[in-house]
PDB file of C-alpha atoms in Angstrom:
ATOM      1  CA  GLU A   1      56.207 103.276 145.387  1.00 31.00           C
ATOM      2  CA  ALA A   2      56.434  99.566 144.675  1.00 33.00           C
ATOM      3  CA  ALA A   3      58.337  97.459 147.173  1.00 34.00           C
ATOM      4  CA  GLY A   4      61.808  96.235 146.207  1.00 33.00           C
ATOM      5  CA  VAL A   5      62.364  98.895 143.561  1.00 30.00           C
ATOM      6  CA  ALA A   6      65.958  99.886 142.753  1.00 29.00           C
ATOM      7  CA  PRO A   7      67.665 102.187 140.222  1.00 29.00           C
ATOM      8  CA  TYR A   8      67.752 100.783 136.713  1.00 31.00           C
ATOM      9  CA  VAL A   9      68.844 101.771 133.246  1.00 34.00           C
ATOM     10  CA  GLU A  10      67.714  99.381 130.529  1.00 40.00           C
ATOM     11  CA  GLY A  11      70.716  97.965 128.723  1.00 40.00           C
ATOM     12  CA  PRO A  12      71.258  96.805 125.165  1.00 40.00           C
ATOM     13  CA  ALA A  13      69.066  94.086 123.684  1.00 39.00           C
ATOM     14  CA  HIS A  14      71.972  91.630 123.626  1.00 38.00           C
ATOM     15  CA  ALA A  15      72.631  91.938 127.365  1.00 47.00           C
ATOM     16  CA  GLY A  16      71.158  88.499 128.049  1.00 55.00           C
ATOM     17  CA  LEU A  17      68.704  86.954 130.473  1.00 58.00           C
ATOM     18  CA  SER A  18      70.730  87.753 133.574  1.00 55.00           C
ATOM     19  CA  HIS A  19      70.253  91.429 132.723  1.00 51.00           C
ATOM     20  CA  LEU A  20      66.518  90.975 132.063  1.00 57.00           C
ATOM     21  CA  ARG A  21      65.949  89.007 135.254  1.00 53.00           C
ATOM     22  CA  GLY A  22      67.627  91.720 137.320  1.00 51.00           C
ATOM     23  CA  GLY A  23      64.488  92.388 139.323  1.00 46.00           C
ATOM     24  CA  HIS A  24      61.610  94.782 139.671  1.00 43.00           C
ATOM     25  CA  ARG A  25      63.210  98.146 139.182  1.00 45.00           C
ATOM     26  CA  ARG A  26      62.539 101.830 138.792  1.00 44.00           C
ATOM     27  CA  GLY A  27      64.783 103.999 136.707  1.00 41.00           C
ATOM     28  CA  ARG A  28      65.217 105.545 133.314  1.00 41.00           C
ATOM     29  CA  HIS A  29      64.100 103.688 130.202  1.00 46.00           C
ATOM     30  CA  VAL A  30      66.368 104.159 127.209  1.00 45.00           C
ATOM     31  CA  CYS A  31      64.200 104.169 124.099  1.00 48.00           C
ATOM     32  CA  ALA A  32      65.180 103.067 120.603  1.00 48.00           C
ATOM     33  CA  SER A  33      66.610 106.480 119.722  1.00 46.00           C
ATOM     34  CA  GLY A  34      68.973 106.298 122.702  1.00 50.00           C
ATOM     35  CA  ASP A  35      67.199 109.137 124.499  1.00 49.00           C
ATOM     36  CA  GLU A  36      66.208 108.604 128.100  1.00 51.00           C
ATOM     37  CA  GLU A  37      62.525 108.827 128.884  1.00 51.00           C
ATOM     38  CA  PRO A  38      61.037 109.802 132.267  1.00 48.00           C
ATOM     39  CA  VAL A  39      61.225 107.326 135.138  1.00 39.00           C
ATOM     40  CA  THR A  40      59.245 104.168 134.462  1.00 54.00           C
ATOM     41  CA  LEU A  41      58.792 100.724 135.982  1.00 73.00           C
ATOM     42  CA  TYR A  42      60.220  97.523 134.563  1.00 80.00           C
ATOM     43  CA  VAL A  43      58.737  94.052 135.074  1.00 89.00           C
ATOM     44  CA  PRO A  44      61.251  91.265 134.376  1.00 89.00           C
ATOM     45  CA  PRO A  45      60.474  87.917 132.780  1.00 94.00           C
ATOM     46  CA  ASP A  46      60.332  84.788 134.905  1.00 93.00           C
ATOM     47  CA  GLY A  47      60.061  81.037 134.559  1.00 94.00           C
ATOM     48  CA  PRO A  48      62.173  78.074 133.530  1.00 94.00           C
ATOM     49  CA  CYS A  49      64.958  78.384 130.981  1.00 91.00           C
ATOM     50  CA  PRO A  50      64.967  76.520 128.732  1.00 90.00           C
ATOM     51  CA  ALA A  51      61.189  76.204 128.645  1.00 91.00           C
ATOM     52  CA  ALA A  52      58.810  74.088 126.599  1.00 94.00           C
ATOM     53  CA  TRP A  53      56.374  77.016 126.452  1.00 96.00           C
ATOM     54  CA  ALA A  54      56.894  80.767 126.564  1.00 97.00           C
ATOM     55  CA  VAL A  55      53.959  83.103 127.146  1.00 96.00           C
ATOM     56  CA  VAL A  56      54.477  86.548 125.607  1.00 97.00           C
ATOM     57  CA  GLY A  57      52.164  89.428 126.445  1.00 95.00           C
ATOM     58  CA  GLU A  58      52.247  93.015 125.280  1.00 92.00           C
ATOM     59  CA  ALA A  59      53.276  94.982 128.390  1.00 91.00           C
ATOM     60  CA  PRO A  60      52.729  94.855 132.148  1.00 90.00           C
ATOM     61  CA  ALA A  61      49.552  96.341 133.601  1.00 88.00           C
ATOM     62  CA  ARG A  62      48.926  97.942 136.997  1.00 86.00           C
ATOM     63  CA  GLU A  63      48.943  94.767 139.129  1.00 89.00           C
ATOM     64  CA  GLU A  64      51.964  93.356 137.302  1.00 90.00           C
ATOM     65  CA  VAL A  65      53.878  96.554 138.034  1.00 87.00           C
ATOM     66  CA  ARG A  66      52.777  96.468 141.678  1.00 88.00           C
ATOM     67  CA  GLN A  67      53.934  92.848 142.153  1.00 90.00           C
ATOM     68  CA  GLY A  68      56.873  92.959 139.730  1.00 89.00           C
ATOM     69  CA  ARG A  69      55.682  89.829 137.922  1.00 92.00           C
ATOM     70  CA  GLY A  70      53.831  89.279 134.644  1.00 93.00           C
ATOM     71  CA  PHE A  71      50.261  87.974 134.368  1.00 94.00           C
ATOM     72  CA  VAL A  72      49.301  88.200 138.041  1.00 94.00           C
ATOM     73  CA  GLY A  73      46.399  90.641 137.613  1.00 92.00           C
ATOM     74  CA  PRO A  74      42.933  90.100 136.107  1.00 92.00           C
ATOM     75  CA  SER A  75      44.368  88.795 132.820  1.00 92.00           C
ATOM     76  CA  GLY A  76      46.523  86.272 134.659  1.00 93.00           C
ATOM     77  CA  ARG A  77      43.603  85.139 136.816  1.00 93.00           C
ATOM     78  CA  LEU A  78      41.783  84.330 133.568  1.00 91.00           C
ATOM     79  CA  LEU A  79      44.794  82.935 131.678  1.00 93.00           C
ATOM     80  CA  TRP A  80      46.298  80.423 134.112  1.00 94.00           C
ATOM     81  CA  PRO A  81      43.147  78.359 134.814  1.00 93.00           C
ATOM     82  CA  LEU A  82      42.528  78.163 131.048  1.00 90.00           C
ATOM     83  CA  MET A  83      46.142  77.108 130.410  1.00 92.00           C
ATOM     84  CA  SER A  84      45.756  74.395 133.037  1.00 94.00           C
ATOM     85  CA  GLN A  85      42.384  73.206 131.727  1.00 92.00           C
ATOM     86  CA  TYR A  86      43.172  73.189 128.011  1.00 89.00           C
ATOM     87  CA  ALA A  87      46.945  72.706 127.805  1.00 90.00           C
ATOM     88  CA  GLY A  88      47.755  71.002 131.108  1.00 94.00           C
ATOM     89  CA  LEU A  89      50.258  73.771 131.862  1.00 94.00           C
ATOM     90  CA  GLY A  90      50.710  75.809 135.011  1.00 94.00           C
ATOM     91  CA  ARG A  91      52.560  79.058 135.422  1.00 94.00           C
ATOM     92  CA  ALA A  92      55.614  77.196 136.745  1.00 94.00           C
ATOM     93  CA  ASP A  93      55.814  75.308 133.426  1.00 95.00           C
ATOM     94  CA  CYS A  94      56.032  78.475 131.321  1.00 96.00           C
ATOM     95  CA  TYR A  95      58.554  81.215 130.729  1.00 97.00           C
ATOM     96  CA  VAL A  96      56.527  84.427 131.106  1.00 96.00           C
ATOM     97  CA  THR A  97      57.549  87.695 129.473  1.00 96.00           C
ATOM     98  CA  ASN A  98      56.231  90.716 127.602  1.00 95.00           C
ATOM     99  CA  LEU A  99      57.174  92.386 124.346  1.00 94.00           C
ATOM    100  CA  CYS A 100      57.631  95.644 126.260  1.00 90.00           C
ATOM    101  CA  LYS A 101      58.933  95.285 129.805  1.00 88.00           C
ATOM    102  CA  HIS A 102      57.502  98.588 131.061  1.00 83.00           C
ATOM    103  CA  PRO A 103      53.874  99.786 131.198  1.00 82.00           C
ATOM    104  CA  LEU A 104      52.561 101.419 128.057  1.00 78.00           C
ATOM    105  CA  ASP A 105      50.893 104.808 127.842  1.00 67.00           C
ATOM    106  CA  ASN A 106      47.259 103.986 128.665  1.00 55.00           C
ATOM    107  CA  GLU A 107      46.021 106.949 126.659  1.00 43.00           C
ATOM    108  CA  LEU A 108      47.078 105.266 123.443  1.00 44.00           C
ATOM    109  CA  ALA A 109      44.826 102.499 122.173  1.00 47.00           C
ATOM    110  CA  GLY A 110      44.879  99.521 119.877  1.00 48.00           C
ATOM    111  CA  ASP A 111      47.919  98.634 117.799  1.00 47.00           C
ATOM    112  CA  ASP A 112      49.575 102.039 118.244  1.00 48.00           C
ATOM    113  CA  LYS A 113      50.673 101.628 121.854  1.00 69.00           C
ATOM    114  CA  LEU A 114      54.342 101.708 120.810  1.00 76.00           C
ATOM    115  CA  ASP A 115      55.818 104.072 118.268  1.00 81.00           C
ATOM    116  CA  PRO A 116      57.469 102.209 115.348  1.00 86.00           C
ATOM    117  CA  ASP A 117      61.040 102.689 116.609  1.00 86.00           C
ATOM    118  CA  GLU A 118      60.204 101.449 120.100  1.00 85.00           C
ATOM    119  CA  PHE A 119      58.245  98.511 118.655  1.00 88.00           C
ATOM    120  CA  GLU A 120      61.264  97.479 116.577  1.00 91.00           C
ATOM    121  CA  ALA A 121      63.625  97.838 119.561  1.00 90.00           C
ATOM    122  CA  CYS A 122      61.315  95.771 121.790  1.00 90.00           C
ATOM    123  CA  LYS A 123      60.847  93.176 119.043  1.00 93.00           C
ATOM    124  CA  TYR A 124      64.612  92.835 118.579  1.00 93.00           C
ATOM    125  CA  ALA A 125      65.124  92.435 122.338  1.00 92.00           C
ATOM    126  CA  LEU A 126      62.286  89.875 122.596  1.00 94.00           C
ATOM    127  CA  LEU A 127      63.652  87.751 119.749  1.00 94.00           C
ATOM    128  CA  ASN A 128      67.082  87.749 121.412  1.00 93.00           C
ATOM    129  CA  GLU A 129      65.483  86.858 124.742  1.00 94.00           C
ATOM    130  CA  LEU A 130      63.586  83.929 123.212  1.00 95.00           C
ATOM    131  CA  SER A 131      66.726  82.679 121.481  1.00 94.00           C
ATOM    132  CA  GLU A 132      68.221  82.187 124.955  1.00 93.00           C
ATOM    133  CA  VAL A 133      65.067  80.636 126.448  1.00 94.00           C
ATOM    134  CA  ARG A 134      64.740  78.186 123.525  1.00 94.00           C
ATOM    135  CA  PRO A 135      61.019  77.404 123.903  1.00 96.00           C
ATOM    136  CA  GLU A 136      59.335  74.770 121.774  1.00 96.00           C
ATOM    137  CA  ARG A 137      56.180  76.882 121.484  1.00 96.00           C
ATOM    138  CA  VAL A 138      55.345  80.520 122.143  1.00 97.00           C
ATOM    139  CA  LEU A 139      51.842  81.676 123.037  1.00 95.00           C
ATOM    140  CA  ALA A 140      51.610  85.230 121.659  1.00 94.00           C
ATOM    141  CA  LEU A 141      48.920  87.095 123.594  1.00 93.00           C
ATOM    142  CA  GLY A 142      47.560  90.116 121.755  1.00 90.00           C
ATOM    143  CA  VAL A 143      48.147  91.961 118.504  1.00 90.00           C
ATOM    144  CA  LEU A 144      51.491  93.534 119.433  1.00 92.00           C
ATOM    145  CA  ALA A 145      53.047  90.268 120.618  1.00 94.00           C
ATOM    146  CA  ALA A 146      51.725  88.405 117.575  1.00 93.00           C
ATOM    147  CA  ARG A 147      52.968  91.061 115.161  1.00 93.00           C
ATOM    148  CA  ALA A 148      56.410  91.077 116.795  1.00 94.00           C
ATOM    149  CA  LEU A 149      56.755  87.295 116.535  1.00 95.00           C
ATOM    150  CA  LEU A 150      55.083  86.705 113.163  1.00 94.00           C
ATOM    151  CA  GLY A 151      56.011  89.810 111.175  1.00 91.00           C
ATOM    152  CA  ASP A 152      54.382  89.724 107.742  1.00 87.00           C
ATOM    153  CA  ASP A 153      52.683  86.405 108.525  1.00 88.00           C
ATOM    154  CA  PHE A 154      50.402  88.251 110.958  1.00 88.00           C
ATOM    155  CA  THR A 155      47.281  89.660 109.328  1.00 85.00           C
ATOM    156  CA  THR A 156      44.578  90.091 111.958  1.00 85.00           C
ATOM    157  CA  MET A 157      43.880  88.389 115.248  1.00 83.00           C
ATOM    158  CA  GLU A 158      40.547  87.169 113.860  1.00 84.00           C
ATOM    159  CA  VAL A 159      42.403  85.297 111.091  1.00 87.00           C
ATOM    160  CA  CYS A 160      45.477  84.113 113.029  1.00 87.00           C
ATOM    161  CA  THR A 161      44.043  83.105 116.401  1.00 84.00           C
ATOM    162  CA  GLY A 162      44.552  79.458 117.182  1.00 80.00           C
ATOM    163  CA  SER A 163      46.765  78.733 114.166  1.00 90.00           C
ATOM    164  CA  VAL A 164      50.308  77.471 114.610  1.00 93.00           C
ATOM    165  CA  PHE A 165      53.053  79.342 112.739  1.00 94.00           C
ATOM    166  CA  GLU A 166      56.661  78.330 112.311  1.00 92.00           C
ATOM    167  CA  GLY A 167      58.967  80.754 114.077  1.00 89.00           C
ATOM    168  CA  PRO A 168      62.762  80.943 114.338  1.00 87.00           C
ATOM    169  CA  GLY A 169      63.305  77.692 116.241  1.00 91.00           C
ATOM    170  CA  TYR A 170      59.868  77.510 117.850  1.00 96.00           C
ATOM    171  CA  ASP A 171      56.195  77.417 116.927  1.00 96.00           C
ATOM    172  CA  VAL A 172      54.131  80.566 117.508  1.00 95.00           C
ATOM    173  CA  VAL A 173      50.483  80.301 118.570  1.00 94.00           C
ATOM    174  CA  PRO A 174      48.792  83.726 118.471  1.00 93.00           C
ATOM    175  CA  THR A 175      45.585  84.419 120.335  1.00 90.00           C
ATOM    176  CA  TRP A 176      43.647  87.233 121.931  1.00 87.00           C
ATOM    177  CA  HIS A 177      45.147  88.756 125.026  1.00 85.00           C
ATOM    178  CA  PRO A 178      43.042  87.743 128.067  1.00 86.00           C
ATOM    179  CA  ALA A 179      42.338  91.446 128.696  1.00 83.00           C
ATOM    180  CA  ALA A 180      40.273  91.481 125.482  1.00 77.00           C
ATOM    181  CA  ALA A 181      37.879  88.953 127.022  1.00 73.00           C
ATOM    182  CA  LEU A 182      37.576  91.095 130.161  1.00 75.00           C
ATOM    183  CA  ARG A 183      36.408  94.191 128.274  1.00 67.00           C
ATOM    184  CA  PRO A 184      32.697  94.840 127.662  1.00 66.00           C
ATOM    185  CA  GLY A 185      31.633  92.814 124.637  1.00 62.00           C
ATOM    186  CA  GLY A 186      34.770  90.667 124.760  1.00 55.00           C
ATOM    187  CA  GLU A 187      33.152  87.468 125.926  1.00 59.00           C
ATOM    188  CA  ASP A 188      33.400  85.972 122.407  1.00 59.00           C
ATOM    189  CA  LYS A 189      37.203  86.209 122.627  1.00 56.00           C
ATOM    190  CA  LEU A 190      37.258  83.987 125.709  1.00 56.00           C
ATOM    191  CA  GLN A 191      36.884  80.842 123.586  1.00 54.00           C
ATOM    192  CA  TYR A 192      40.152  81.700 121.806  1.00 49.00           C
ATOM    193  CA  THR A 193      42.243  82.785 124.771  1.00 46.00           C
ATOM    194  CA  ALA A 194      43.658  79.388 125.769  1.00 44.00           C
TER     195      ALA A 194
END
């Protein structure tokens, strides 16, 4: 059991930031079809609003779920020093969120971590969330986040990493998720992470 966990039912995508920032909660996740899935954990976004930069990951991992905050685990320990070194930004300067606010099924791999309906529901909710945050730039970490924000403009991470794309009111900068650099053989992705 994570500390500070309360009952929660995820609301509609247009519920607004006050709904999203409701806290670290345990409850039932309502998927795109409207069916309730088994109990899951939810990690809310945090950071300034409006924000010059938004950092969008794919979904919270074990440490993020434990602490109820995004990018505090191994990926965050890699990301934030790089953001400081290369962009002059600290965590407090960025709005931090994920495409999917609950942990994904670890048995699924690659781009298929979300079924198409759930991906579309999460994408819709993320775009609404970012319209309220009004960032100038969005750092899209990982394939799922990049695909959600770039749509047909996203081809592969190898092609898109480090480029700047025009989004709906903000620039999108896709790059490898820091977790990719932490995997065996992922050291080459470290140069593109920040």
